Coordinates of C-alpha atoms (C1' of nucleotides) in Angstrom, one line a residue:
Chain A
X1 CA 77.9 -30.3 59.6
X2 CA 81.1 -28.9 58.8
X3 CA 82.8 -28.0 55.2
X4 CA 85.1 -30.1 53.5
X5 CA 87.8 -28.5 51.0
X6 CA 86.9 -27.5 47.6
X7 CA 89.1 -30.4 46.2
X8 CA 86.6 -32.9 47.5
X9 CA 83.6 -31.2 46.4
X10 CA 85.0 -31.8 43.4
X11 CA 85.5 -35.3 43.6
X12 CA 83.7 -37.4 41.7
X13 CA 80.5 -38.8 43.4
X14 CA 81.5 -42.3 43.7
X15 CA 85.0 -41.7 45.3
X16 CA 83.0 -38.8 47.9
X17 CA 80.5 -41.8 48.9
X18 CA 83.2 -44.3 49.1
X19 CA 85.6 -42.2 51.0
X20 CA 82.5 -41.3 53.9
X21 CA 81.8 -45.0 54.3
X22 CA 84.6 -46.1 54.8
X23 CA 84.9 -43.3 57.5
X24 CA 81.9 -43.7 59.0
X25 CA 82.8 -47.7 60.0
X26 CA 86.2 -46.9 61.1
X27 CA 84.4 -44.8 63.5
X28 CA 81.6 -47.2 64.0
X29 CA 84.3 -50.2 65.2
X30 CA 86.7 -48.1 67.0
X31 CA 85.4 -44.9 68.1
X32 CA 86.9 -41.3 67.8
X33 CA 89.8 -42.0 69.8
X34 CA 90.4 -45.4 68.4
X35 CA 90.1 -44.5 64.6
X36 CA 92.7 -44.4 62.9
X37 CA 93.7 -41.9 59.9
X38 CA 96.3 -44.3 58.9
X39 CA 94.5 -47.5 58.8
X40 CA 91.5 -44.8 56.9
X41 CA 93.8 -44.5 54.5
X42 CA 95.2 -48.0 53.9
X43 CA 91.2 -49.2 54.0
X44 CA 90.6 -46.9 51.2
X45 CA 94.3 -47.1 49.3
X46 CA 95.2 -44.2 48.8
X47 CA 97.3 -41.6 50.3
X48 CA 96.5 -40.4 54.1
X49 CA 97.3 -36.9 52.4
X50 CA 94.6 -36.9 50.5
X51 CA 92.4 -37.5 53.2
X52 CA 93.8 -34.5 55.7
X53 CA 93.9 -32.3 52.3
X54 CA 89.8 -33.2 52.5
X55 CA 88.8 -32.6 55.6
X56 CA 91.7 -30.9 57.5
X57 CA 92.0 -32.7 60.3
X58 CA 90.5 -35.9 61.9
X59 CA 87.9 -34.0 64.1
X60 CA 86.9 -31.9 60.6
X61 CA 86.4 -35.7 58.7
X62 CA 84.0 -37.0 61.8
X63 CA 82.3 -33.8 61.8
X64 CA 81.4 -33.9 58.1
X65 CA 80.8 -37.7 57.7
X66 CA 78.8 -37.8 60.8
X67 CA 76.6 -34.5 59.9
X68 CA 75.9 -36.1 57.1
X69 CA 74.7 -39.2 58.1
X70 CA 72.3 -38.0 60.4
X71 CA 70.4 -35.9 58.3
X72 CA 69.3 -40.2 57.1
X73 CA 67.3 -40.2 59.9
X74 CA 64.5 -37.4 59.6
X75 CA 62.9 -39.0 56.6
X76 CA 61.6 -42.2 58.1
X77 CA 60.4 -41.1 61.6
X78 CA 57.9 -38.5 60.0
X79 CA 56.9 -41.4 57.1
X80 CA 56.7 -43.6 60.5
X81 CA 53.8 -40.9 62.2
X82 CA 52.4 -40.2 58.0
X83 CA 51.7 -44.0 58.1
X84 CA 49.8 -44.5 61.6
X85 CA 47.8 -41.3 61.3
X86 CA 44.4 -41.4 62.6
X87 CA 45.1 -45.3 64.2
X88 CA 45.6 -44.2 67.9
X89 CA 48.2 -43.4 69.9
X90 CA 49.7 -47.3 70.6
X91 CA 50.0 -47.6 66.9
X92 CA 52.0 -44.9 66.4
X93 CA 54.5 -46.2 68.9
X94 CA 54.3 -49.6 66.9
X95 CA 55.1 -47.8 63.2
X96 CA 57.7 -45.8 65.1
X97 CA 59.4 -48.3 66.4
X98 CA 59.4 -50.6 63.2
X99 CA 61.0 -46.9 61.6
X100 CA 63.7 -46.7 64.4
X101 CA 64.5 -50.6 63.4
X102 CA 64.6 -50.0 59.5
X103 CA 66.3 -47.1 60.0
X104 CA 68.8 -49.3 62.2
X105 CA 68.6 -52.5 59.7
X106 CA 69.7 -49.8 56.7
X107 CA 72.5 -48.1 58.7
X108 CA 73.7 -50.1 61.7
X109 CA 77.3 -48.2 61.7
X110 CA 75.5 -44.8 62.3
X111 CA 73.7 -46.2 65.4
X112 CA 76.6 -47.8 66.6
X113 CA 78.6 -44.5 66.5
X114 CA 75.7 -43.1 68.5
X115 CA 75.7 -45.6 71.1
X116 CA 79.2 -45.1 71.4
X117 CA 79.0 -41.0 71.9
X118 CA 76.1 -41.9 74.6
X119 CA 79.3 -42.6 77.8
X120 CA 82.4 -41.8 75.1
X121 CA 82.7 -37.9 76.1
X122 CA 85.6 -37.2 73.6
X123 CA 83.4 -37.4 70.4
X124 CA 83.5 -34.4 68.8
X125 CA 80.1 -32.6 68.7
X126 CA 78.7 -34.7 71.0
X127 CA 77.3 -32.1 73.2
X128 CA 75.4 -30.9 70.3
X129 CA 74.5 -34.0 68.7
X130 CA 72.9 -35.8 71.6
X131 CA 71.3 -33.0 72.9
X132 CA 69.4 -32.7 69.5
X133 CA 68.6 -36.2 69.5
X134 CA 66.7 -36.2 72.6
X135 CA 65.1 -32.9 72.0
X136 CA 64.1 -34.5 69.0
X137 CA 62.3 -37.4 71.0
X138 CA 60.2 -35.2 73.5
X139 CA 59.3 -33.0 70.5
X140 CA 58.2 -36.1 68.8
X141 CA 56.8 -38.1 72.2
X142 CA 54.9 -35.2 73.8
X143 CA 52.7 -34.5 71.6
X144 CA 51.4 -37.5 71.2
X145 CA 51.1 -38.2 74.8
X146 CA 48.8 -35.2 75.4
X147 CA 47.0 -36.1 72.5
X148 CA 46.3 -39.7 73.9
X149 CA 45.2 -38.0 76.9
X150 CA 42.7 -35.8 75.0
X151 CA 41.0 -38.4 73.2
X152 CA 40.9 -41.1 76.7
X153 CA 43.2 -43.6 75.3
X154 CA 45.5 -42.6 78.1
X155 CA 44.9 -42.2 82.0
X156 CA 43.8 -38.4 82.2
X157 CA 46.3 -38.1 85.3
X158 CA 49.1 -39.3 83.6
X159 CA 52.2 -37.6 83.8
X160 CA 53.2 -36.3 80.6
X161 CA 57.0 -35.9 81.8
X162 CA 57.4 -39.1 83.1
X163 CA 55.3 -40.5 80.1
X164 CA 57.4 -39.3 77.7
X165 CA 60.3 -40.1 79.5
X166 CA 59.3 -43.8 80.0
X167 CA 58.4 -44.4 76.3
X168 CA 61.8 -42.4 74.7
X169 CA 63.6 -45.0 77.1
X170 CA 61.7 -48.3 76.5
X171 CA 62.2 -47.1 72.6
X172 CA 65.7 -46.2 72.8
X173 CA 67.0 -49.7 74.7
X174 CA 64.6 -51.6 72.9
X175 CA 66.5 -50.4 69.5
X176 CA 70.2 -50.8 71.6
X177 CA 68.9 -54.9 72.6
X178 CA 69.5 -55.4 68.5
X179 CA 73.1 -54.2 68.4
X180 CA 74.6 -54.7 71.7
X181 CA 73.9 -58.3 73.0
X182 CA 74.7 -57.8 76.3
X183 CA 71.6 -55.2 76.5
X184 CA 69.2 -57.9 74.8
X185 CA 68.4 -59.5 78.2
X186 CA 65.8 -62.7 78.1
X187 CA 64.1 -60.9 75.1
X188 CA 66.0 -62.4 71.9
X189 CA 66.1 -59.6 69.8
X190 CA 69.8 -59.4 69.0
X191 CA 70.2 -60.8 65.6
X192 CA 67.0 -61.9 65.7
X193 CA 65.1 -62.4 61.7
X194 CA 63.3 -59.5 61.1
X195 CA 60.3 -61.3 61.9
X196 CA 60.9 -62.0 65.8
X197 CA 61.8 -58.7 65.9
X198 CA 58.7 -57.3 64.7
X199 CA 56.6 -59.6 66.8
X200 CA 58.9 -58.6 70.2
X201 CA 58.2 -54.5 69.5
X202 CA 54.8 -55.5 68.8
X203 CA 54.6 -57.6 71.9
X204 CA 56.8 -54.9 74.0
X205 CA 53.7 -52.0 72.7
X206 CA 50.7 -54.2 73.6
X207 CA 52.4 -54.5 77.2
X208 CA 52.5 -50.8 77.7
X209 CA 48.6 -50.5 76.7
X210 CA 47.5 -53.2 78.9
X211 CA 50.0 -51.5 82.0
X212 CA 51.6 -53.8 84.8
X213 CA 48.8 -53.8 87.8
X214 CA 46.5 -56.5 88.2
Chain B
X1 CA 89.1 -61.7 89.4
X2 CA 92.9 -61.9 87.7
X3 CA 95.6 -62.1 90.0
X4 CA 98.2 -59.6 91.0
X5 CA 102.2 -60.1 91.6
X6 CA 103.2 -61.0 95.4
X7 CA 104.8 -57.6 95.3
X8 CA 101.7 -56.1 95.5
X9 CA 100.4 -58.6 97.7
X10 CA 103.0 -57.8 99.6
X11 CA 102.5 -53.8 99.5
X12 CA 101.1 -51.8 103.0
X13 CA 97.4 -52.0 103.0
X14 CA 96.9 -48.1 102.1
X15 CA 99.3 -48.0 99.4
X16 CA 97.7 -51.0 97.4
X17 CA 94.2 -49.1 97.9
X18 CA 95.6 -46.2 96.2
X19 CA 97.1 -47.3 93.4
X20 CA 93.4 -49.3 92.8
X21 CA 91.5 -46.1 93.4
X22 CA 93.7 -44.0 90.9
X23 CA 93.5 -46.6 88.4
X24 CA 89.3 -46.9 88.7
X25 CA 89.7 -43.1 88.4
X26 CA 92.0 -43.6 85.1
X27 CA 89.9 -46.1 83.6
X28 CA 86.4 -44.3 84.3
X29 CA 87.9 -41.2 82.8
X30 CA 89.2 -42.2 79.8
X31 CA 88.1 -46.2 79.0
X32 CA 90.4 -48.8 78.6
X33 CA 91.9 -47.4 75.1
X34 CA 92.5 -44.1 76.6
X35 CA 93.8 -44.9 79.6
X36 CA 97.1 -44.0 80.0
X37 CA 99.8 -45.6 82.0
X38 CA 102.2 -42.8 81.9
X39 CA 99.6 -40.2 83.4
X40 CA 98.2 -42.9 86.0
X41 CA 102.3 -43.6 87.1
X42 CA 102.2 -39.5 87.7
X43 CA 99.3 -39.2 88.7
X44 CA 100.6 -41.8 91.9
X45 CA 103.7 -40.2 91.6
X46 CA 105.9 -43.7 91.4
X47 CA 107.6 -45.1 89.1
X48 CA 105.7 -46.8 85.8
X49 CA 108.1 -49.8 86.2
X50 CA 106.4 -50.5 89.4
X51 CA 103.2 -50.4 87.8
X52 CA 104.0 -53.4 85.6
X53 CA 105.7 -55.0 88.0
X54 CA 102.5 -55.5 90.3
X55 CA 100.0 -56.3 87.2
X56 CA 102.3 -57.4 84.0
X57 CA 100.1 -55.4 81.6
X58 CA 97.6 -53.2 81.2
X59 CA 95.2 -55.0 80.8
X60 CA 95.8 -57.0 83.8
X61 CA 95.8 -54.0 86.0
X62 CA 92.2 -53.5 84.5
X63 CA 91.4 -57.0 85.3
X64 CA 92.4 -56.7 88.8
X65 CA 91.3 -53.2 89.8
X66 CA 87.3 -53.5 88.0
X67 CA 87.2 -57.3 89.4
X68 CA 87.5 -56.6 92.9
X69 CA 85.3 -53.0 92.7
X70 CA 82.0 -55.1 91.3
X71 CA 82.4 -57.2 94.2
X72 CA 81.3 -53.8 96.0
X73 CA 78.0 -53.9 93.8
X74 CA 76.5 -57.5 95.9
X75 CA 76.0 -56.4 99.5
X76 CA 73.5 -53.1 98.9
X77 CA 71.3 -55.0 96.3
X78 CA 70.8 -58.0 98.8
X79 CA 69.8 -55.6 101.9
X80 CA 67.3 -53.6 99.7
X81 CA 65.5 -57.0 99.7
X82 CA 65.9 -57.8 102.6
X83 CA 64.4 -54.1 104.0
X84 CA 61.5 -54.4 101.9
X85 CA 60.6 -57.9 102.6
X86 CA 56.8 -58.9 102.5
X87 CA 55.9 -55.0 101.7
X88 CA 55.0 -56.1 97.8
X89 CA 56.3 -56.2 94.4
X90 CA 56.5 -52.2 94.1
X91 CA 58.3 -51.3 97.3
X92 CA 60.8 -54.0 96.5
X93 CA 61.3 -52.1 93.4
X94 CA 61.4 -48.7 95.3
X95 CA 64.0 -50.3 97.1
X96 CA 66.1 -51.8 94.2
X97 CA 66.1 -48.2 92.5
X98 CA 67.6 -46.8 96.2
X99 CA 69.7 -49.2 96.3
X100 CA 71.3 -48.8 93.1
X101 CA 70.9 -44.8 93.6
X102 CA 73.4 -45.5 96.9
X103 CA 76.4 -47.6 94.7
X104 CA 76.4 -44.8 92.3
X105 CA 76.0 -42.2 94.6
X106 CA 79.2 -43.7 96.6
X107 CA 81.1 -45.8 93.5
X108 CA 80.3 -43.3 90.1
X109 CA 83.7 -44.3 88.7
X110 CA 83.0 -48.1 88.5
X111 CA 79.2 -46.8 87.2
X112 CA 80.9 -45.0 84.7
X113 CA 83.2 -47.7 83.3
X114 CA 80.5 -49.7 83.3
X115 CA 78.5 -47.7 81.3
X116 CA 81.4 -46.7 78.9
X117 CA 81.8 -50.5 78.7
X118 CA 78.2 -51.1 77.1
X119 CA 79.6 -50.1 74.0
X120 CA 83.2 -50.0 74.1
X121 CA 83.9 -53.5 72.4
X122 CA 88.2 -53.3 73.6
X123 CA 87.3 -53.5 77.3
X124 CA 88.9 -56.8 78.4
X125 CA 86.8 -59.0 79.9
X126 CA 83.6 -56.9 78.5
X127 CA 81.7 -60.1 77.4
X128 CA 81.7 -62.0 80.9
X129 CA 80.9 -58.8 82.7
X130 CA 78.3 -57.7 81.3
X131 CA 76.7 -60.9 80.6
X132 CA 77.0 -60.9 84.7
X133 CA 75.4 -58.2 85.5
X134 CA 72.4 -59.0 82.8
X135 CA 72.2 -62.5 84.4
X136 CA 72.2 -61.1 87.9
X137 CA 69.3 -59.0 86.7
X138 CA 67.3 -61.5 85.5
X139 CA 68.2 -63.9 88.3
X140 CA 66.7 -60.6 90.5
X141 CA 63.6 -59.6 88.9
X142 CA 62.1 -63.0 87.5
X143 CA 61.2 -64.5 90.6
X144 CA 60.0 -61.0 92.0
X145 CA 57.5 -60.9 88.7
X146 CA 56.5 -64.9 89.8
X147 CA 55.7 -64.0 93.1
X148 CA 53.8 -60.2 92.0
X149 CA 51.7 -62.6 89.7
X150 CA 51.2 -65.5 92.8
X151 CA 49.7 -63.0 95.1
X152 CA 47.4 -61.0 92.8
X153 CA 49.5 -58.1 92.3
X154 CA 50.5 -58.3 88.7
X155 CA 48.3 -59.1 85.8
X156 CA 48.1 -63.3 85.8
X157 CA 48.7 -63.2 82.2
X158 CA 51.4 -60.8 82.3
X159 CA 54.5 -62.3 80.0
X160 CA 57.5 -62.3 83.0
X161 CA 60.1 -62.2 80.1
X162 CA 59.1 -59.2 78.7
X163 CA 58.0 -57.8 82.2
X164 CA 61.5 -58.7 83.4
X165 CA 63.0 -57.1 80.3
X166 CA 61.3 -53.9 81.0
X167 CA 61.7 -53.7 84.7
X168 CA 65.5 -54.4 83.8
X169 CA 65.6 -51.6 80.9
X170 CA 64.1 -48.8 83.0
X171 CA 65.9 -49.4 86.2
X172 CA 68.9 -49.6 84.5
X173 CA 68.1 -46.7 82.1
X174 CA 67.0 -44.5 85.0
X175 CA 70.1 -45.2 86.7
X176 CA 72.2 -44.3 83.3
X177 CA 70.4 -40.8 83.9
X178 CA 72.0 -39.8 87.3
X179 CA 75.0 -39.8 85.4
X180 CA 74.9 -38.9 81.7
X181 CA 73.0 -35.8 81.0
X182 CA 71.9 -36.4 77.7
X183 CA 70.1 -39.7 79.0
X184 CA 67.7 -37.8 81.5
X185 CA 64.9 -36.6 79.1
X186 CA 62.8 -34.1 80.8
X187 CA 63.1 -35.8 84.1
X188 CA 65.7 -33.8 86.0
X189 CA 68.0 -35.8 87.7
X190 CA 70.7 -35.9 86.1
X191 CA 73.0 -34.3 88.9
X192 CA 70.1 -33.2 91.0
X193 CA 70.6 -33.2 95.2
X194 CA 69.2 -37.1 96.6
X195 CA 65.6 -35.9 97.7
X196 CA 64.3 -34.9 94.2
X197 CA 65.9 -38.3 92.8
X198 CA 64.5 -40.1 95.4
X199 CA 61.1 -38.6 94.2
X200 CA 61.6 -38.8 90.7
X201 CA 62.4 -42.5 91.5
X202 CA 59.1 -43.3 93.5
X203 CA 57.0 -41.4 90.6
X204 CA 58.6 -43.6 88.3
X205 CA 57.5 -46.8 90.1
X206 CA 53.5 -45.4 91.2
X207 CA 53.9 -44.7 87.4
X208 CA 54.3 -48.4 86.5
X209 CA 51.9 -49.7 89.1
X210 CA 49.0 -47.6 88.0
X211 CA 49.9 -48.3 83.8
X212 CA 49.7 -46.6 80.8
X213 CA 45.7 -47.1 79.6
X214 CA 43.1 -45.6 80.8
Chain C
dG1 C1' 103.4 -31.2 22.5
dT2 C1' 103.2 -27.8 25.9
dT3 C1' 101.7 -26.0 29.9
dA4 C1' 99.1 -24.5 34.0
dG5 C1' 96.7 -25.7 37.7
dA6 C1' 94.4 -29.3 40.4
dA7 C1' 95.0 -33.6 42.8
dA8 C1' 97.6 -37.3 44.9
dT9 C1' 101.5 -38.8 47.2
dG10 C1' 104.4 -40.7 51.1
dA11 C1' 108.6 -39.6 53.6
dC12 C1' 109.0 -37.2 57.5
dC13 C1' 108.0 -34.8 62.2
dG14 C1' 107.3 -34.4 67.2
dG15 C1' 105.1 -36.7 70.5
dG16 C1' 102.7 -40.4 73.1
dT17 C1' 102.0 -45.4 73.7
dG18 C1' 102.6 -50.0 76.4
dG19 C1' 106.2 -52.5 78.0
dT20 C1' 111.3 -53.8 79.6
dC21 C1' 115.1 -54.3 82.5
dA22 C1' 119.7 -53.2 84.4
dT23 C1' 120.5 -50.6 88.2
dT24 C1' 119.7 -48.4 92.6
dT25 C1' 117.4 -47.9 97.0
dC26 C1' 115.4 -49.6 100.9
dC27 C1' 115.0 -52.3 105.1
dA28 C1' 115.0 -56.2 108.2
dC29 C1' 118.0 -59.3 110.4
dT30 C1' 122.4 -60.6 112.0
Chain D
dA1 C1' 128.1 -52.1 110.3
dG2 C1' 127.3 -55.5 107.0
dT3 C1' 124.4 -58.1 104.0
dG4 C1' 120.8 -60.4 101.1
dG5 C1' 116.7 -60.1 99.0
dA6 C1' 112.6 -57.4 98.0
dA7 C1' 110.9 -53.2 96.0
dA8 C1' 111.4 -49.0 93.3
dT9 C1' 113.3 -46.7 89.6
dG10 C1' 113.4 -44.2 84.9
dA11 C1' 116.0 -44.4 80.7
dC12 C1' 115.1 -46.8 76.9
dC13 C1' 112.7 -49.6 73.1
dA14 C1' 109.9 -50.3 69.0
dC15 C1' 105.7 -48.8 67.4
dC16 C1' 101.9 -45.9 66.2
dC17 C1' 99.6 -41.6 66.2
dG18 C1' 97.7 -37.1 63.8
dG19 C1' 99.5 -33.9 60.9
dT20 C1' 102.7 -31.5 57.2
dC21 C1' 104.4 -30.3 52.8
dA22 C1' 107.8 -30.5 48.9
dT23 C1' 107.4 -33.2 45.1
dT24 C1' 105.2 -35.9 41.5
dT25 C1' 101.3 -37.2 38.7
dC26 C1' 97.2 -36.3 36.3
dT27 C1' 94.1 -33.9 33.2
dA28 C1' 92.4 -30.9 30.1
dA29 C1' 92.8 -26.7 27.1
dC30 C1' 95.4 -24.9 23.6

DNA sequence: GTTAGAAATGACCGGGTGGTCATTTCCACT
DNA sequence: AGTGGAAATGACCACCCGGTCATTTCTAAC
């Protein structure tokens, strides 16, 4: 995450929190290339000085809204694993995927400045950012995998790579089908009640225990 | 398709090709937003009047140039079924994976905008094309899963939506891979030479004929 | 009420944008 | 060589961009 100035550190707290929303969804509709410090600024009425005077430039006010928005998403991926502990490896994948849509349901702009960094290569940090992210994921994945293995839920020759890289994908599209309709295909998930969507992840985790062959 | 002016129509066969290759190049680059007209006119080294005078606008020129490349995208997808004809459900999705390998391998601009199109809302036409190409999908795989199910080879009470929706989300996904490194996981193949993507590709298929459970 | 320092302001800058169009260049046909 | 129509041209337009900074406004301590 980057610094802001001293003068908005000592803003007060609801003008700070104001000022970073309404950053992070001008990013989230438009981009980093299509954001714009003027319409920021009229959004938020006041002056677009103020804003460069913040954060210095428009790169410096992504960086720090940005960093600080993903630091959102550590809390309910471990509270995800806390939760299935001890109930096998398929309902971990269930309670993480209900986490990765809460997280989602709770901050849909964040996710949709994501998906936008994963083919828009002018985002600012992106390197970095993404690269953590999917770290993140095998760091997350592998484990369990070999752990599946050790206990025989899981085929003893499977192959941990290709498992891990089969589930972080299922995962991560499954999550894109409920904010990009195009991406939804037959399944029904985008704007789907809470409910169907539940019922889908469930449905899309019992298929990968019971595998494709007859 | 939108239509260009009789100008163009008009132009020498070569010319008209290059002016459509530099602008797939412009778009895939930088999106639509980015694009720039000024740099594409340089880039071709004629005149920016010209420009408009073959497409009216921007966004016509997009119109034009992506309409006639995803034309490209029927022919290779209809001979991979055709080459694995009667060899079963999995070789025809060894094929399909090829297949799509090939386009890229020979058309990674128009991959790219499509790509960059996922989640780029401004791309004209965005909601018709990609609402294509899922269709296509779908008209692709279902009646592969039917017939896997009608001769034994899939589970009989295997749900074809979600099994299409999967089949759909990691061919697709394992595609995004060849070109986006922070999409390949631990797989490797994100610019790797043909022959270990042509492996990676079968593992990932003997991977979903054998399944997950043990 | 005065004052000092922090915060807010918005006119202004150079530059790039998509798009226009009067003018020039080109070329085939007589 | 002359000519008519198609094609190419690039200066020009209004607009918007990210960024700057001299000036004004606010606020709190005395």
């Amino acid at each position: 995450m980057r610094q802001a100035s001293e003068t908005f550190a000592n803003l007060p707290e609801d003008k700070r929190q104001r000022v970073l929303d309404a950053a992070i969804e001008e990013f989230a509709e438009h981009g980093f290339q299509g954001a714009s410090m003027n319409r920021l600024a009229a959004r938020l009425a006041i002056a677009k000085g103020s804003i460069f005077q913040y954060f210095g430039s428009k790169e410096g006010l992504f960086g720090f809204a940005f960093g600080r928005a993903v630091e959102l998403f550590k809390g309910p991926l471990k509270a995800a694993r806390e939760r299935a502990r001890g109930q096998g490896f398929f309902e971990v994948l269930r309670q993480s995927l209900l986490a990765g849509m809460e997280f989602i349901a709770k901050h849909p702009r964040i996710h949709r400045i994501y998906l936008k960094m994963l083919h828009n290569e002018d985002f600012p940090l992106r390197e970095r950012v993404l690269g953590q992210v999917r770290a993140a994921s095998a760091k997350y994945f592998r484990p369990l995998v070999l752990e599946g293995i050790r206990r025989g839920e899981l085929r003893a020759d499977l192959d941990p790579d290709l498992a891990v890289y089969v589930l972080d994908t299922l995962l991560d599209r499954f999550l894109q089908s409920l904010a990009a309709a195009p991406l939804d295909g037959g399944l029904g998930v985008f704007g789907a009640d809470r409910a169907t969507v539940e019922r889908r992840a469930a449905e899309l985790v019992e298929f990968l225990r019971r595998g494709l062959s007859a």
